[in-house]
Coordinates of C-alpha atoms in Angstrom, one line a residue:
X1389 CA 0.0 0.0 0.0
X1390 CA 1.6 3.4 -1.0
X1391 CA 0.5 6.8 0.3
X1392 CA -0.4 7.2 -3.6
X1393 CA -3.0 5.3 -3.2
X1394 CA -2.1 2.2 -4.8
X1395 CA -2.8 -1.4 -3.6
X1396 CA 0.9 -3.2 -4.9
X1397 CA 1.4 -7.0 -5.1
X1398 CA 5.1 -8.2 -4.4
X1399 CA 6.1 -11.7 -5.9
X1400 CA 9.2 -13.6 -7.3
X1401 CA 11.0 -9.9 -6.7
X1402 CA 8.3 -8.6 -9.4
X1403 CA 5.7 -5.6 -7.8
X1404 CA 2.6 -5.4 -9.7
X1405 CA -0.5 -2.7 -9.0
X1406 CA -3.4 -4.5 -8.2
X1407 CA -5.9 -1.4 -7.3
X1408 CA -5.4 2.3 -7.7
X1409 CA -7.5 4.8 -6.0
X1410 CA -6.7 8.5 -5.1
X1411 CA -4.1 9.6 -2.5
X1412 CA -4.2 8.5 1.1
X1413 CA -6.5 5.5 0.3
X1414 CA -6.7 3.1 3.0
X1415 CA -6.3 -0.7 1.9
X1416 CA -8.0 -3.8 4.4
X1417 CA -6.8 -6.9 3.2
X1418 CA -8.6 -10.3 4.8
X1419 CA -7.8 -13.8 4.1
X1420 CA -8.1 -17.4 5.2
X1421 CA -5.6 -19.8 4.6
X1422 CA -8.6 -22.2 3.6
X1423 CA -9.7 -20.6 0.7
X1424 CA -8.1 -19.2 -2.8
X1425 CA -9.7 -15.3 -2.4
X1426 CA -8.8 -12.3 -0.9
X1427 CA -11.5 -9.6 -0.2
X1428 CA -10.1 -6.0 -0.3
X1429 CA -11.8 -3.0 1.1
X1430 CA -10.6 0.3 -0.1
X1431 CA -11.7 3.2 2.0
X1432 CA -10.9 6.5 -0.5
X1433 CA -11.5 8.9 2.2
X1434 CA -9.7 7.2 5.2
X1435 CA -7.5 10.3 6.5
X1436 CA -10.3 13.0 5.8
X1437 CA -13.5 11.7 7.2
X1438 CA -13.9 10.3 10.8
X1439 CA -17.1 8.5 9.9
X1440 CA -17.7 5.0 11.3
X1441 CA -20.1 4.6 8.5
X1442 CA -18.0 5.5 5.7
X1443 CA -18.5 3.0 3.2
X1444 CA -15.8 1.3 1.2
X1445 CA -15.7 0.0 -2.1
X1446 CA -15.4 -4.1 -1.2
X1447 CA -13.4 -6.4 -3.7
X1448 CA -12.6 -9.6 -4.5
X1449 CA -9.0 -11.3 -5.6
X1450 CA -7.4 -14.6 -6.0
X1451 CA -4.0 -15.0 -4.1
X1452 CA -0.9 -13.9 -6.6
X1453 CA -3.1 -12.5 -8.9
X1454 CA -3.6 -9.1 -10.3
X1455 CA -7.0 -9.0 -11.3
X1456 CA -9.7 -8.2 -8.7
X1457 CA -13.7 -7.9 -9.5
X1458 CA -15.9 -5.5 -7.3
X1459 CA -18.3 -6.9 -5.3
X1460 CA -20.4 -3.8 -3.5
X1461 CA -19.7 -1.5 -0.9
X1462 CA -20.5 -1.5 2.6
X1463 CA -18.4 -1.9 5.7
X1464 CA -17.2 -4.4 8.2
X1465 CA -16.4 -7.2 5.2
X1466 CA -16.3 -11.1 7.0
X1467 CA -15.5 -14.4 5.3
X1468 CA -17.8 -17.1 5.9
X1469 CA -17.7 -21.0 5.5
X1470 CA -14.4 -22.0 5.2
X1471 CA -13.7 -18.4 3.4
X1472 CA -16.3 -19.4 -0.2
X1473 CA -18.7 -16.7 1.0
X1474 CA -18.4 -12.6 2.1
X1475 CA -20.2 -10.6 3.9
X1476 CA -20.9 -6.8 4.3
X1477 CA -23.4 -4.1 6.1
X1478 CA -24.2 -1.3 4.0
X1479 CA -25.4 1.6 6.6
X1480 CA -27.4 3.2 4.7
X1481 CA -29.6 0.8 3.6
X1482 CA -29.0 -1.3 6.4
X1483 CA -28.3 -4.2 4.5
X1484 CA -26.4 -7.2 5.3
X1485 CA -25.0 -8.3 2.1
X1486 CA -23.7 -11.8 1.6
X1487 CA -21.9 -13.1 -1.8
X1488 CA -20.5 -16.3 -3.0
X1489 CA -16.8 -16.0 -3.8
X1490 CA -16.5 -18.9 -6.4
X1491 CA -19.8 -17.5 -8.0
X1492 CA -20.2 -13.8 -7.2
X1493 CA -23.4 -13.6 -8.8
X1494 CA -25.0 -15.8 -5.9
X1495 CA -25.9 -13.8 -3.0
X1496 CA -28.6 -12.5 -0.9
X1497 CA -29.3 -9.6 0.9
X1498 CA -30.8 -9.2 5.0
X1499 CA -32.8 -6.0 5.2
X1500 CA -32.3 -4.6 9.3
X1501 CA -34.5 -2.5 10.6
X1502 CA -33.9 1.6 11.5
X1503 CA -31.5 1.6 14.5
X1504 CA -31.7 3.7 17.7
X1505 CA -27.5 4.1 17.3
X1506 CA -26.6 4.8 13.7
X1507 CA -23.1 3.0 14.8
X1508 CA -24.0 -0.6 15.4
X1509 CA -23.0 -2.7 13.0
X1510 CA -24.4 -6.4 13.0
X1511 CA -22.4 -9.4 13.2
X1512 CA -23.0 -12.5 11.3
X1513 CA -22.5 -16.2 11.2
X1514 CA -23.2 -18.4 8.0
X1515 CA -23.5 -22.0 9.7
X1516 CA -23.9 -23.5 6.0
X1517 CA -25.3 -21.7 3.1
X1518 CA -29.1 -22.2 4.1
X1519 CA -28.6 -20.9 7.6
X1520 CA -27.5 -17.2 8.7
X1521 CA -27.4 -16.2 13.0
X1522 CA -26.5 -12.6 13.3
X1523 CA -26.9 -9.7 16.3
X1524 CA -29.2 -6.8 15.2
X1525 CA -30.8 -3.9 16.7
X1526 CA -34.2 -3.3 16.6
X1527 CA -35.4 0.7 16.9
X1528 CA -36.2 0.5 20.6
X1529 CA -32.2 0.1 21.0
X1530 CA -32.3 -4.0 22.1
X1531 CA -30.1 -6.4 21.0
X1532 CA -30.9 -10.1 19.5
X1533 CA -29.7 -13.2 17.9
X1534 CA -31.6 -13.9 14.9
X1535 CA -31.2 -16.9 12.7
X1536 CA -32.5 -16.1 9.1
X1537 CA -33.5 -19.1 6.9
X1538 CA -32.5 -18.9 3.0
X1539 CA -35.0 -21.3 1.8
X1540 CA -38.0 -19.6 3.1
X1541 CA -36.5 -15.9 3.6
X1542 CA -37.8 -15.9 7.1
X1543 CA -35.9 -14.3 10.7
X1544 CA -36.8 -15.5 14.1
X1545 CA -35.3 -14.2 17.1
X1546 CA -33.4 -16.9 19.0
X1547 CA -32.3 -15.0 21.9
X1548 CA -33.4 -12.0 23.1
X1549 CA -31.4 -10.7 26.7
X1550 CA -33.9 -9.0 29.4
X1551 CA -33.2 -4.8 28.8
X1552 CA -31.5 -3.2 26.5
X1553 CA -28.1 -2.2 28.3
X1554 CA -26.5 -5.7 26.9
X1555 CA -24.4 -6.1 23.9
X1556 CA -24.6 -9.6 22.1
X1557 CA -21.2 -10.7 20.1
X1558 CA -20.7 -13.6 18.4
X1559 CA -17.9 -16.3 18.0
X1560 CA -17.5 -19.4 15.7
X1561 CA -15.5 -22.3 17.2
X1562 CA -13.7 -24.7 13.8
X1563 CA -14.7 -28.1 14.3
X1564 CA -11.2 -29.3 13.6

């Protein structure tokens, strides 16, 4: 990453641009050591805007290649399922965007409803590609785990604590 803005990849003593923005972009690079891709989010305005919710442009590469393809913008981007499938929250919508890396045409979108704090961001967990559990708000400012079904496009709250001083994060454990 240059101050130029540039996103550079450095192999066999070669340095290659992979994305090019204006100066002071900020790069995010995240990776699994399970999976092929790379999912980039470049943040153009990184230095000049304090925003929590300042989208970024979200994309995805193979490893040692060059060539990326853009897959929205949001914020918050988290690999899923042995790293095949992304997700993103797009603030201003309040969607939570999911897309399958292998086949970036295959996706789905969560709508959340309006949020007391304009900050929260949900978390999400794919548990395989049917079933989704992620913390939301609701607009009264209280915290659940919901479990969103692909098949039928449905969410049911699965936990819900008593008051809405608590904050719900979640964790995944690898089976191996």
């Amino acid at each position: 990453q240059r101050r130029s803005g540039d996103l550079l990849l450095s192999t066999n003593f070669q340095v290659q641009e992979i994305l090019k923005a204006t100066m002071g972009t900020q790069y995010n690079v995240i990776g699994s050591e399970k999976s092929p891709w790379l999912i980039i989010k470049q943040t153009e305005a990184f230095q000049r805007s304090l925003d929590p919710r300042l989208v970024g442009k979200i994309f995805r590469t193979e490893k040692g290649s060059t060539s990326t393809a853009e897959l929205g913008a949001g914020v918050a981007p988290q690999l899923h399922l042995n790293a095949s499938w992304t997700s993103f929250y797009e603030p201003h919508t309040r969607q939570l965007v999911f897309k399958n890396l292998d086949n970036p045409q295959i996706g789905f979108n969560i709508q959340t409803p309006q949020k007391i704090n304009p900050y929260f961001f949900p978390h999400a967990i794919m548990l395989d590609e049917q079933t989704i559990f992620y913390v939301d708000m609701n607009e009264k400012g209280e915290q659940a785990l919901i479990q969103f079904n692909r098949i039928d496009g449905k969410s049911k709250v699965v936990f819900k604590p008593k008051g809405f001083n608590r904050r719900l994060e979640l964790c995944a454990s690898s089976k191996e």
